[in-house]
Every structure is written in C-alpha cells, then in structure tokens.
Coordinates of N, CA and C in Angstrom, one line a residue:
Chain K
X1 N 6.7 -14.4 -1.9 CA 5.9 -13.5 -1.4 C 4.1 -14.5 -1.3
X2 N 3.3 -14.2 -0.2 CA 1.9 -14.4 -0.5 C 1.4 -14.4 -1.6
X3 N 0.5 -14.9 -2.2 CA -0.3 -14.9 -3.3 C -1.8 -14.4 -2.8
X4 N -2.3 -13.0 -3.0 CA -3.5 -12.1 -2.7 C -4.7 -12.3 -3.9
X5 N -5.9 -12.4 -3.4 CA -6.5 -12.4 -4.6 C -7.8 -11.6 -4.4
X6 N -8.3 -11.0 -5.0 CA -9.7 -10.0 -4.5 C -10.9 -10.2 -5.5
X7 N -11.9 -10.2 -4.9 CA -13.3 -10.1 -5.6 C -14.1 -9.2 -5.4
X8 N -14.9 -8.7 -6.0 CA -14.8 -8.4 -7.1 C -13.5 -7.6 -7.8
X9 N -13.2 -7.7 -9.0 CA -11.9 -6.6 -9.3 C -12.5 -5.5 -9.3
X10 N -13.8 -5.1 -9.5 CA -14.6 -4.0 -10.1 C -16.0 -4.0 -10.0
X11 N -16.5 -2.9 -9.6 CA -17.8 -2.8 -9.8 C -18.4 -1.3 -9.7
X12 N -19.7 -1.5 -10.4 CA -20.6 0.0 -10.3 C -21.8 -0.4 -9.7
X13 N -21.9 0.5 -8.5 CA -23.0 0.3 -7.6 C -23.8 1.7 -7.1
X14 N -25.2 1.4 -6.8 CA -25.9 2.3 -7.1 C -25.8 3.1 -5.4
X15 N -26.1 4.2 -5.3 CA -26.0 5.3 -3.9 C -27.2 4.3 -2.9
X16 N -26.6 4.2 -2.0 CA -27.3 3.3 -0.7 C -27.4 2.1 -0.9
X17 N -26.9 1.0 -1.8 CA -26.3 -0.3 -1.6 C -25.2 -0.3 -0.9
X18 N -24.9 -1.9 -0.8 CA -23.8 -1.9 0.1 C -23.0 -3.0 -0.8
X19 N -21.6 -3.2 -0.6 CA -20.8 -4.2 -1.6 C -19.9 -4.9 -0.7
X20 N -19.6 -6.3 -0.6 CA -18.8 -7.0 0.3 C -17.5 -7.2 -0.9
X21 N -16.6 -6.8 -0.5 CA -15.3 -7.4 -1.1 C -14.1 -8.2 -0.2
X22 N -14.1 -9.2 -1.1 CA -13.6 -10.5 -0.5 C -11.9 -10.5 -0.6
X23 N -11.1 -11.0 0.3 CA -9.7 -11.2 0.0 C -9.0 -12.5 0.5
X24 N -8.6 -13.2 -0.6 CA -8.0 -14.8 -0.2 C -6.7 -14.7 -0.2
X25 N -6.0 -15.1 0.6 CA -4.3 -15.2 0.8 C -4.1 -17.1 0.5
X26 N -3.3 -17.2 -0.2 CA -2.8 -18.4 -0.2 C -1.9 -19.3 0.6
X27 N -1.7 -18.3 2.1 CA -1.2 -19.3 2.9 C -1.8 -18.2 4.2
X28 N -1.5 -18.8 5.4 CA -1.9 -18.9 6.7 C -1.4 -17.7 6.9
X29 N -2.2 -16.5 7.2 CA -1.7 -14.9 8.0 C -2.3 -14.5 9.1
X30 N -1.6 -14.0 9.8 CA -1.7 -13.4 11.1 C -2.7 -11.9 10.9
X31 N -2.0 -11.4 10.1 CA -2.5 -9.6 10.0 C -2.8 -9.4 8.3
X32 N -4.0 -8.9 8.9 CA -4.8 -8.6 7.2 C -5.0 -7.2 7.4
X33 N -4.7 -6.3 6.4 CA -5.4 -4.8 6.4 C -6.4 -4.7 5.1
X34 N -7.2 -3.7 5.5 CA -7.9 -2.9 4.2 C -7.5 -1.6 3.9
X35 N -7.2 -1.4 3.0 CA -6.6 0.1 2.9 C -8.1 0.8 1.5
X36 N -7.9 2.0 2.0 CA -9.2 2.7 0.9 C -7.6 4.0 -0.2
X37 N -8.0 3.9 -1.3 CA -7.5 4.7 -2.0 C -8.3 5.5 -2.9
X38 N -8.5 6.6 -3.1 CA -9.2 7.6 -3.5 C -8.4 8.0 -4.8
X39 N -9.6 8.6 -6.2 CA -9.3 8.7 -7.0 C -7.6 9.9 -6.8
X40 N -6.7 9.6 -7.5 CA -5.6 10.5 -7.7 C -5.0 10.2 -6.1
X41 N -5.2 9.6 -5.0 CA -4.5 9.9 -4.2 C -3.7 8.8 -3.5
X42 N -3.0 9.0 -2.4 CA -2.3 7.8 -2.0 C -3.4 6.4 -1.0
X43 N -2.5 5.6 -0.2 CA -3.7 4.7 0.8 C -3.8 5.5 1.8
X44 N -4.7 4.9 2.0 CA -5.2 5.0 3.8 C -5.7 3.9 4.5
X45 N -5.1 3.8 5.5 CA -5.3 2.3 6.3 C -6.9 2.6 6.8
X46 N -7.9 1.5 6.4 CA -9.1 1.7 6.9 C -9.0 0.8 8.4
X47 N -8.7 -0.5 8.4 CA -8.8 -1.4 9.5 C -7.8 -2.6 9.5
X48 N -7.5 -2.7 10.5 CA -6.6 -3.8 10.5 C -7.5 -5.4 11.2
X49 N -7.4 -6.3 10.8 CA -7.9 -7.1 10.6 C -7.3 -8.7 11.3
X50 N -7.7 -9.0 12.1 CA -6.8 -10.0 13.2 C -7.9 -11.1 13.2
X51 N -7.6 -12.4 12.6 CA -8.5 -13.6 13.2 C -9.0 -14.1 14.4
X52 N -10.2 -14.3 14.6 CA -10.6 -14.0 16.3 C -10.9 -13.5 16.9
X53 N -10.4 -12.1 16.4 CA -11.1 -10.7 16.9 C -11.6 -9.6 16.3
X54 N -12.0 -8.9 17.3 CA -12.8 -7.6 16.2 C -11.6 -6.8 15.6
X55 N -12.2 -6.4 14.5 CA -11.3 -5.5 13.3 C -10.6 -4.0 14.4
X56 N -9.6 -3.5 13.8 CA -9.2 -2.0 14.9 C -9.7 -1.4 13.5
X57 N -10.4 -0.7 13.6 CA -10.7 0.7 12.8 C -9.5 2.0 13.0
X58 N -9.1 2.9 12.2 CA -8.5 3.8 12.1 C -9.2 5.0 12.5
X59 N -8.4 5.9 12.6 CA -9.7 7.2 12.9 C -10.2 7.7 11.3
X60 N -11.7 7.9 11.7 CA -12.2 8.4 10.3 C -13.0 7.1 10.1
X61 N -12.9 6.3 10.3 CA -13.3 4.7 9.7 C -14.2 4.1 10.8
X62 N -15.6 3.7 10.7 CA -16.5 3.2 12.0 C -17.0 2.2 11.4
X63 N -16.9 1.0 12.0 CA -17.4 -0.3 11.9 C -18.8 -0.5 11.0
X64 N -19.9 0.5 11.4 CA -21.3 0.3 10.9 C -20.8 0.7 9.4
X65 N -20.1 1.1 8.9 CA -19.9 1.6 7.6 C -18.9 0.7 6.7
X66 N -17.9 0.3 7.4 CA -16.9 -0.7 6.6 C -16.9 -2.2 7.9
X67 N -18.1 -2.6 7.7 CA -18.0 -3.8 8.7 C -16.9 -5.0 8.1
X68 N -16.1 -5.5 8.7 CA -14.8 -6.7 8.6 C -15.1 -8.2 9.0
X69 N -15.2 -8.8 8.3 CA -14.9 -10.0 8.7 C -13.7 -10.7 8.9
X70 N -13.1 -11.8 9.5 CA -12.0 -12.5 9.5 C -12.2 -13.9 10.1
X71 N -13.2 -14.9 9.2 CA -13.3 -16.2 9.3 C -12.4 -17.2 9.7
X72 N -11.1 -17.0 8.8 CA -10.0 -17.8 9.3 C -8.7 -17.1 9.2
X73 N -7.6 -17.8 8.8 CA -6.7 -17.2 8.7 C -5.7 -17.0 7.3
X74 N -6.7 -17.3 6.4 CA -6.5 -17.2 5.0 C -7.6 -16.2 4.2
X75 N -8.4 -15.6 4.9 CA -9.7 -15.0 4.3 C -10.4 -13.7 4.8
X76 N -10.8 -12.8 4.6 CA -11.4 -11.5 5.1 C -12.5 -11.0 4.0
X77 N -13.5 -10.4 4.6 CA -14.5 -9.5 4.0 C -14.4 -7.8 4.3
X78 N -14.3 -7.0 3.3 CA -15.0 -5.7 3.5 C -16.2 -5.5 3.0
X79 N -17.1 -4.9 3.5 CA -18.0 -4.1 3.4 C -18.0 -2.9 3.5
X80 N -18.7 -2.2 2.3 CA -18.9 -1.0 2.3 C -20.3 -0.7 2.6
X81 N -20.6 0.1 3.0 CA -22.6 0.2 3.6 C -23.0 1.3 3.1
X82 N -24.2 1.2 2.7 CA -24.9 2.2 2.4 C -24.0 3.5 1.4
X83 N -23.5 3.1 0.4 CA -22.7 3.7 -0.2 C -23.1 4.9 -0.7
X84 N -22.3 6.2 -0.9 CA -22.4 7.4 -1.6 C -21.1 7.3 -2.4
X85 N -21.5 8.3 -3.6 CA -20.6 8.6 -4.8 C -19.0 8.9 -3.9
X86 N -18.9 9.4 -2.6 CA -17.5 9.7 -2.1 C -17.1 8.5 -1.4
X87 N -18.2 7.2 -1.8 CA -17.3 5.8 -1.6 C -16.1 5.6 -2.9
X88 N -16.5 6.1 -3.7 CA -15.8 5.4 -5.1 C -14.3 5.6 -4.9
X89 N -13.4 4.2 -5.0 CA -12.4 4.3 -4.9 C -11.7 3.1 -5.0
X90 N -10.7 2.8 -4.9 CA -10.0 1.5 -4.9 C -9.9 1.2 -3.8
X91 N -10.3 -0.4 -3.3 CA -10.1 -0.7 -1.7 C -9.1 -2.0 -2.0
X92 N -8.2 -2.0 -1.2 CA -7.1 -2.9 -1.2 C -6.6 -4.1 0.0
X93 N -6.7 -5.0 -0.1 CA -6.5 -5.7 1.0 C -4.8 -6.2 1.5
X94 N -4.1 -6.0 2.3 CA -2.7 -6.0 2.5 C -2.5 -7.7 3.4
X95 N -1.4 -8.1 3.3 CA -1.2 -9.2 4.5 C 0.4 -8.5 4.7
X96 N 0.6 -8.9 5.9 CA 2.2 -8.9 6.5 C 2.8 -10.3 5.9
X97 N 4.0 -10.4 5.5 CA 4.4 -11.7 5.1 C 5.9 -11.6 5.1
X98 N 6.8 -12.4 5.8 CA 6.3 -13.7 6.6 C 5.4 -13.3 7.7
X99 N 4.1 -14.2 7.8 CA 3.7 -13.8 9.3 C 4.4 -13.7 10.4
X100 N 4.1 -12.5 11.1 CA 5.0 -12.9 12.3 C 5.9 -12.1 12.2
X101 N 6.5 -11.9 11.1 CA 7.8 -11.4 11.1 C 7.7 -9.9 11.3
X102 N 9.1 -9.5 12.2 CA 9.1 -8.3 12.6 C 9.4 -6.9 11.8
X103 N 9.4 -7.6 10.5 CA 10.1 -6.3 9.9 C 8.6 -5.5 9.1
X104 N 7.1 -6.2 9.0 CA 6.3 -6.0 8.7 C 6.1 -5.8 7.1
X105 N 6.8 -6.3 6.5 CA 6.8 -6.3 4.9 C 5.2 -6.9 4.6
X106 N 4.8 -5.8 4.0 CA 3.3 -6.0 3.4 C 3.1 -6.3 1.9
X107 N 2.5 -7.2 1.5 CA 2.0 -7.5 0.0 C 0.6 -7.2 0.1
X108 N 0.1 -6.6 -1.1 CA -1.1 -6.2 -1.6 C -1.8 -6.9 -2.5
X109 N -3.2 -6.9 -2.5 CA -3.9 -7.7 -3.7 C -4.0 -6.9 -4.5
X110 N -4.6 -7.0 -5.7 CA -5.1 -6.4 -6.8 C -5.5 -5.2 -6.5
X111 N -6.8 -5.1 -5.8 CA -7.4 -4.1 -5.4 C -9.0 -4.4 -6.0
X112 N -9.9 -3.7 -5.6 CA -11.6 -3.5 -5.9 C -11.7 -2.2 -6.3
X113 N -11.7 -1.7 -7.7 CA -12.3 -0.5 -7.9 C -13.6 -0.2 -8.0
X114 N -14.0 0.6 -7.1 CA -16.0 0.8 -6.6 C -16.1 2.2 -7.5
X115 N -17.1 1.9 -8.4 CA -17.5 3.4 -8.6 C -19.0 3.3 -8.1
X116 N -19.2 4.4 -7.3 CA -20.8 4.6 -6.7 C -21.5 5.8 -7.8
X117 N -22.8 5.4 -8.2 CA -23.2 6.4 -9.0 C -24.5 7.1 -7.9
Chain V
X1 N -1.1 12.9 10.4 CA -0.5 13.9 9.6 C 0.2 13.0 8.4
X2 N 0.3 13.2 7.4 CA 1.1 12.2 6.4 C 2.4 11.8 6.8
X3 N 2.8 10.5 6.8 CA 4.4 10.5 7.1 C 5.3 10.8 6.4
X4 N 4.6 10.4 5.1 CA 5.8 9.9 4.0 C 5.6 10.9 3.0
X5 N 6.4 11.8 2.3 CA 5.9 12.5 1.1 C 7.2 12.4 0.1
X6 N 6.5 12.2 -1.1 CA 7.6 11.8 -2.1 C 7.7 13.2 -2.7
X7 N 8.7 13.2 -3.5 CA 9.3 14.3 -4.7 C 9.7 13.7 -5.5
X8 N 9.7 14.2 -6.7 CA 8.7 15.0 -7.5 C 7.2 14.3 -7.2
X9 N 6.4 15.1 -7.7 CA 5.1 14.3 -7.4 C 5.1 14.0 -8.9
X10 N 5.7 14.1 -10.0 CA 5.6 13.6 -11.1 C 6.9 14.0 -12.1
X11 N 7.2 13.0 -12.8 CA 8.6 13.0 -13.5 C 8.7 12.4 -15.0
X12 N 8.9 12.8 -15.7 CA 8.8 12.7 -17.3 C 10.3 12.2 -17.5
X13 N 10.7 11.2 -18.3 CA 12.1 10.9 -18.7 C 11.9 10.0 -19.8
X14 N 13.4 10.2 -20.5 CA 13.2 9.1 -21.4 C 13.9 8.0 -21.5
X15 N 13.3 6.7 -22.2 CA 13.9 5.3 -21.9 C 15.1 5.3 -22.0
X16 N 15.8 4.7 -21.0 CA 17.1 4.1 -20.9 C 17.9 5.8 -19.8
X17 N 17.2 6.4 -19.4 CA 17.6 7.2 -18.4 C 17.5 6.8 -17.1
X18 N 17.8 7.5 -16.1 CA 17.5 6.6 -14.5 C 17.2 7.6 -14.1
X19 N 16.1 7.3 -12.8 CA 14.9 7.9 -12.3 C 15.0 8.0 -10.8
X20 N 15.4 8.8 -10.3 CA 15.4 9.1 -8.9 C 14.1 9.8 -8.3
X21 N 13.5 9.0 -7.2 CA 12.3 9.7 -6.4 C 12.7 9.4 -4.8
X22 N 12.5 10.5 -4.1 CA 12.9 10.6 -3.0 C 11.2 10.9 -2.4
X23 N 11.9 10.4 -0.8 CA 10.8 10.1 0.2 C 11.3 10.8 1.8
X24 N 10.7 11.5 2.2 CA 10.7 12.1 3.9 C 9.7 11.5 4.8
X25 N 10.1 11.8 5.8 CA 9.0 11.1 6.6 C 9.3 12.1 7.9
X26 N 8.7 12.0 9.1 CA 8.6 12.8 10.3 C 9.1 12.3 11.5
X27 N 8.7 10.8 11.5 CA 8.8 10.1 12.7 C 10.0 9.1 12.8
X28 N 10.7 8.7 14.1 CA 11.1 7.6 14.1 C 10.7 6.1 13.3
X29 N 11.4 5.3 12.5 CA 10.4 4.1 11.7 C 11.5 3.1 12.1
X30 N 10.9 1.9 12.0 CA 11.5 0.5 11.7 C 12.1 -0.3 10.5
X31 N 11.3 0.6 9.0 CA 11.8 0.3 8.1 C 10.8 0.7 7.2
X32 N 11.2 1.1 6.1 CA 10.5 1.6 5.0 C 10.6 0.9 3.6
X33 N 9.7 1.2 2.8 CA 8.9 0.2 1.8 C 9.0 1.0 0.8
X34 N 8.8 0.4 -0.4 CA 9.0 1.3 -1.8 C 7.7 0.3 -2.5
X35 N 7.0 0.6 -3.0 CA 6.0 0.1 -4.1 C 5.8 0.6 -5.1
X36 N 5.1 -0.2 -6.2 CA 4.8 0.6 -7.5 C 3.2 0.2 -7.8
X37 N 2.7 1.0 -8.3 CA 1.4 0.9 -8.7 C 1.1 1.2 -10.5
X38 N 0.6 0.2 -11.3 CA 0.4 0.6 -12.3 C -1.3 1.0 -12.2
X39 N -1.3 1.8 -13.4 CA -2.8 2.7 -13.2 C -3.8 1.8 -13.0
X40 N -3.9 2.1 -11.7 CA -5.0 1.9 -10.7 C -5.6 0.5 -10.4
X41 N -4.4 -0.3 -10.3 CA -4.0 -1.3 -9.8 C -3.7 -1.6 -8.5
X42 N -3.2 -2.9 -8.3 CA -2.9 -3.3 -6.6 C -1.3 -2.7 -6.6
X43 N -1.0 -2.9 -5.6 CA 0.6 -2.4 -5.0 C 1.1 -3.6 -5.4
X44 N 2.7 -3.3 -6.0 CA 3.8 -4.1 -6.1 C 4.8 -3.6 -5.2
X45 N 5.4 -4.7 -4.4 CA 6.1 -4.8 -3.4 C 7.6 -4.8 -4.1
X46 N 8.3 -3.6 -3.7 CA 9.5 -3.3 -4.7 C 10.5 -3.8 -3.6
X47 N 11.0 -3.2 -2.7 CA 12.1 -3.4 -1.5 C 11.9 -2.9 -0.4
X48 N 12.1 -3.6 0.8 CA 12.4 -3.4 2.2 C 13.5 -2.7 2.7
X49 N 13.4 -1.7 3.2 CA 15.0 -1.4 4.1 C 14.7 -0.8 5.1
X50 N 15.7 -1.5 6.3 CA 15.6 -1.5 7.5 C 16.1 -0.2 8.2
X51 N 15.8 0.1 9.1 CA 16.2 1.2 9.6 C 17.5 1.1 10.0
X52 N 18.3 0.3 10.2 CA 19.8 0.1 10.5 C 20.4 0.0 9.2
X53 N 20.0 -0.1 8.1 CA 20.7 -0.1 6.9 C 20.2 1.0 6.0
X54 N 21.9 1.3 5.0 CA 21.9 2.7 4.4 C 21.5 2.4 2.9
X55 N 21.8 1.2 2.6 CA 21.6 1.1 1.0 C 21.4 0.0 0.3
X56 N 20.3 -0.6 -0.4 CA 20.1 -1.8 -0.6 C 19.5 -1.9 -2.4
X57 N 19.9 -2.9 -3.3 CA 19.9 -3.3 -4.9 C 19.0 -4.1 -4.5
X58 N 18.3 -4.2 -5.8 CA 17.4 -5.2 -6.2 C 17.1 -5.3 -8.0
X59 N 18.3 -5.9 -9.0 CA 18.0 -5.3 -10.1 C 18.7 -4.4 -10.2
X60 N 17.5 -3.5 -11.2 CA 17.8 -2.3 -11.7 C 17.1 -1.2 -10.4
X61 N 17.0 -1.5 -9.4 CA 16.7 -0.7 -8.3 C 17.6 -0.4 -7.1
X62 N 17.8 0.6 -6.6 CA 18.9 0.8 -5.4 C 18.1 1.9 -4.6
X63 N 17.7 1.6 -3.1 CA 17.2 2.5 -2.5 C 18.1 2.6 -1.4
X64 N 18.4 3.9 -1.1 CA 19.2 4.8 -0.1 C 18.3 4.9 1.3
X65 N 18.6 4.7 2.4 CA 18.1 5.6 3.5 C 18.7 6.3 4.5
X66 N 18.4 7.5 5.0 CA 19.2 8.4 5.3 C 18.2 8.7 6.8
X67 N 18.7 7.9 8.0 CA 17.7 8.1 9.4 C 18.2 9.5 9.5
X68 N 19.2 10.0 9.5 CA 19.4 11.3 10.2 C 18.8 12.7 9.4
X69 N 18.2 12.6 8.0 CA 17.6 13.0 7.4 C 16.2 12.8 7.4
X70 N 16.1 11.2 7.9 CA 14.5 11.1 7.6 C 13.9 11.0 6.2
X71 N 15.0 10.6 5.5 CA 14.7 10.9 4.1 C 15.4 9.5 3.3
X72 N 14.5 9.2 2.2 CA 14.9 7.7 1.4 C 14.9 8.2 -0.1
X73 N 15.7 7.4 -1.0 CA 15.4 7.8 -2.4 C 15.4 6.1 -2.8
X74 N 14.7 6.5 -4.1 CA 14.8 5.0 -5.2 C 15.0 5.3 -6.2
X75 N 16.3 4.9 -6.5 CA 17.1 5.0 -7.8 C 16.6 4.0 -8.7
X76 N 16.0 4.2 -10.2 CA 15.3 3.3 -11.1 C 16.5 3.3 -12.2
X77 N 17.8 2.6 -12.8 CA 18.4 2.6 -13.4 C 18.1 2.1 -15.0
X78 N 18.5 2.7 -15.9 CA 18.3 2.5 -17.3 C 16.8 2.0 -17.3
X79 N 15.9 2.8 -17.3 CA 14.5 3.1 -17.3 C 14.1 2.3 -18.4
X80 N 13.1 1.8 -18.4 CA 11.8 1.1 -19.5 C 10.5 2.0 -19.4
X81 N 9.9 1.5 -20.8 CA 8.8 2.0 -20.9 C 8.2 1.4 -19.7
X82 N 8.0 0.1 -19.3 CA 7.4 -0.6 -18.5 C 7.3 0.0 -17.1
X83 N 8.3 0.7 -16.6 CA 8.5 1.1 -15.5 C 7.3 2.4 -15.4
X84 N 6.8 2.5 -16.3 CA 5.4 3.6 -16.0 C 4.8 3.5 -15.2
X85 N 4.4 3.9 -13.8 CA 3.8 3.7 -13.1 C 4.0 5.0 -11.9
X86 N 3.1 4.8 -11.0 CA 3.2 5.3 -9.6 C 4.0 4.6 -8.9
X87 N 4.9 5.3 -7.7 CA 5.6 4.5 -6.7 C 5.6 5.7 -5.1
X88 N 5.5 4.7 -4.5 CA 4.6 5.0 -3.3 C 6.0 4.5 -2.3
X89 N 6.4 5.3 -1.1 CA 6.9 4.7 -0.4 C 5.9 4.8 1.1
X90 N 6.4 4.0 1.9 CA 5.6 3.4 3.2 C 6.5 3.2 4.5
X91 N 6.0 3.9 5.8 CA 6.8 3.4 6.8 C 6.2 3.0 7.7
X92 N 6.7 2.3 8.3 CA 6.3 1.4 9.5 C 6.9 2.2 11.0
X93 N 6.1 3.3 11.7 CA 6.1 3.6 12.8 C 7.1 2.9 13.5
X94 N 7.9 3.2 14.1 CA 9.1 2.8 15.8 C 7.9 2.9 16.8
X95 N 7.1 2.2 16.6 CA 6.3 2.5 18.1 C 5.8 0.9 18.5
X96 N 7.1 0.1 19.0 CA 7.0 -1.2 19.7 C 6.4 -1.9 18.7
X97 N 6.7 -1.9 17.9 CA 6.2 -2.9 16.7 C 4.7 -2.7 15.9
X98 N 4.3 -1.4 16.1 CA 3.4 -1.5 15.3 C 3.3 -1.8 13.9
X99 N 2.4 -2.3 13.6 CA 2.4 -3.3 11.9 C 1.5 -1.6 11.0
X100 N 1.3 -1.1 11.4 CA 0.4 0.0 10.4 C 1.6 0.5 9.5
X101 N 1.4 0.6 8.3 CA 2.1 1.6 7.2 C 1.6 2.9 6.6
X102 N 2.0 3.8 6.9 CA 1.7 5.2 6.0 C 2.6 5.7 4.9
X103 N 1.6 5.5 4.3 CA 2.0 5.8 3.0 C 2.2 7.2 2.5
X104 N 3.4 7.8 1.4 CA 2.8 8.6 1.0 C 2.2 9.4 -0.2
X105 N 2.5 10.3 -0.7 CA 1.8 10.7 -1.6 C 1.6 9.9 -3.2
X106 N 2.8 9.4 -3.1 CA 3.7 9.1 -4.8 C 3.9 10.1 -5.7
X107 N 4.8 9.3 -6.5 CA 5.7 9.6 -7.8 C 5.3 9.5 -8.9
X108 N 4.4 9.9 -9.8 CA 3.9 9.8 -10.8 C 5.0 9.5 -11.8
X109 N 5.5 8.5 -12.6 CA 6.9 8.5 -13.2 C 6.2 7.9 -14.6
X110 N 6.7 8.7 -15.9 CA 6.6 8.6 -17.0 C 7.7 8.0 -18.0
X111 N 8.0 6.9 -18.7 CA 9.0 6.9 -19.2 C 8.5 6.7 -20.2
X112 N 9.1 7.4 -21.6 CA 8.9 7.8 -22.9 C 9.8 6.7 -23.7
X113 N 8.9 5.9 -24.4 CA 10.1 5.0 -25.5 C 10.5 5.8 -26.6

C-alpha cells in the first residue's frame, strides 16, 4: 500500500485563524481525498482532489472554508479557514491505491487532530 | 443519508473470544471495505470485499458479504487486547465508478485482558 504522511499531527488554534494541513504520499496517485471526523463521529468526505483540476466538494463543504491545493501527484493541502470551535475534528487524507484501480481501495494518512479554542 | 450502519455500536469481550461486527447499507455497491481506527488516529485498511464475493479471510479476520440483505460482517477470531479499536465499514456506491466512500458510524470494540 501507499505510505501517507500528514503534517501537523495535531494543533491547537485560536478562533478566526487558519490552518493548512499537508498530505504527502510516497507514490504518484491520481485520486486524493480529504475527510473530517468530528469527535465521536464517523468520517465525512469533504472533497476529492485530482491533480490539475479544481477540487470537487461534497454537500455542506465550500471552497472558501476549505480551500484545497493539489500541485502534483504526491502532495495535497487542505486549509481550514476562519476557524471556530465547531471545526475541532480529526482531518484525514486518503488515496486510492493502486492508482486508477477499479476497486477504489483507499488508504489513509495518520490524521491531523485540530482543536480550536 | 448514511450508507453504512454498524452494529453493535459498542462491544466488550474478553481476550481469546471472537468478536463479530455487522454493517448494513442501503444502495447497490461496488465493494465494501473494513477499517480499524485506534483511539483518535488514522484508519488502517483491513480488507476489501467485492460485490461479487461472499467471503474473504485475512489472518484472524473473516469478512462476509450478503448483497441480497445489503449487509456485511467482520469476525475477529481469538481476539487480543491490541484489537481494541473502533471498526468502520465503508461502501463505494455502484454509480458508474464513483470513488466516493461512505462510512458507517463504527463499532467500538474493547478487548479486556
């Protein structure tokens, strides 16, 4: 499977600030995904990030709040903008592996635990 | 609406016992995946079962899929304290190659030493 890392692993931020989370993969992948996991909850897909195109956002998530970059086939960032305590969650990136597989087997990074005060 | 629903929500067993978790879903799927999450960490991919498969094994894990009932089960045999974690099922909808995964609410498993 692909090896995925995320930075930072955790952070505590003040209300109104922004945090950019990085996701790095050790292999080139087409599809990268960003998820949010609120405390005690399951995972919810925020957006799908393909290299060379705009990210596709799920219902309830907007680009102004969660801008995403995908500059190449091994890297992506998610920014949580103008944060409020409700944004306190674990944010996870995932990749489809093998890339282009029809089975959509997804592997996840270790997550970024965000606490907003 | 949530695609996958696991039950039970929480399960507590003794080391050495078997643990069975169930997942139900609502629409046709391409495949179903099971993941493990240790407290507040990333998800570990356990197993993927395709819609045309009925059973799959990986070590102490056994997954079954019944597409007629839209349900799957994950069996962990001879459980260990290290199996303590939350377990999630995720489905990939059969919509012409949709890559989106929809996760269930998860089962929190506690294995007591």
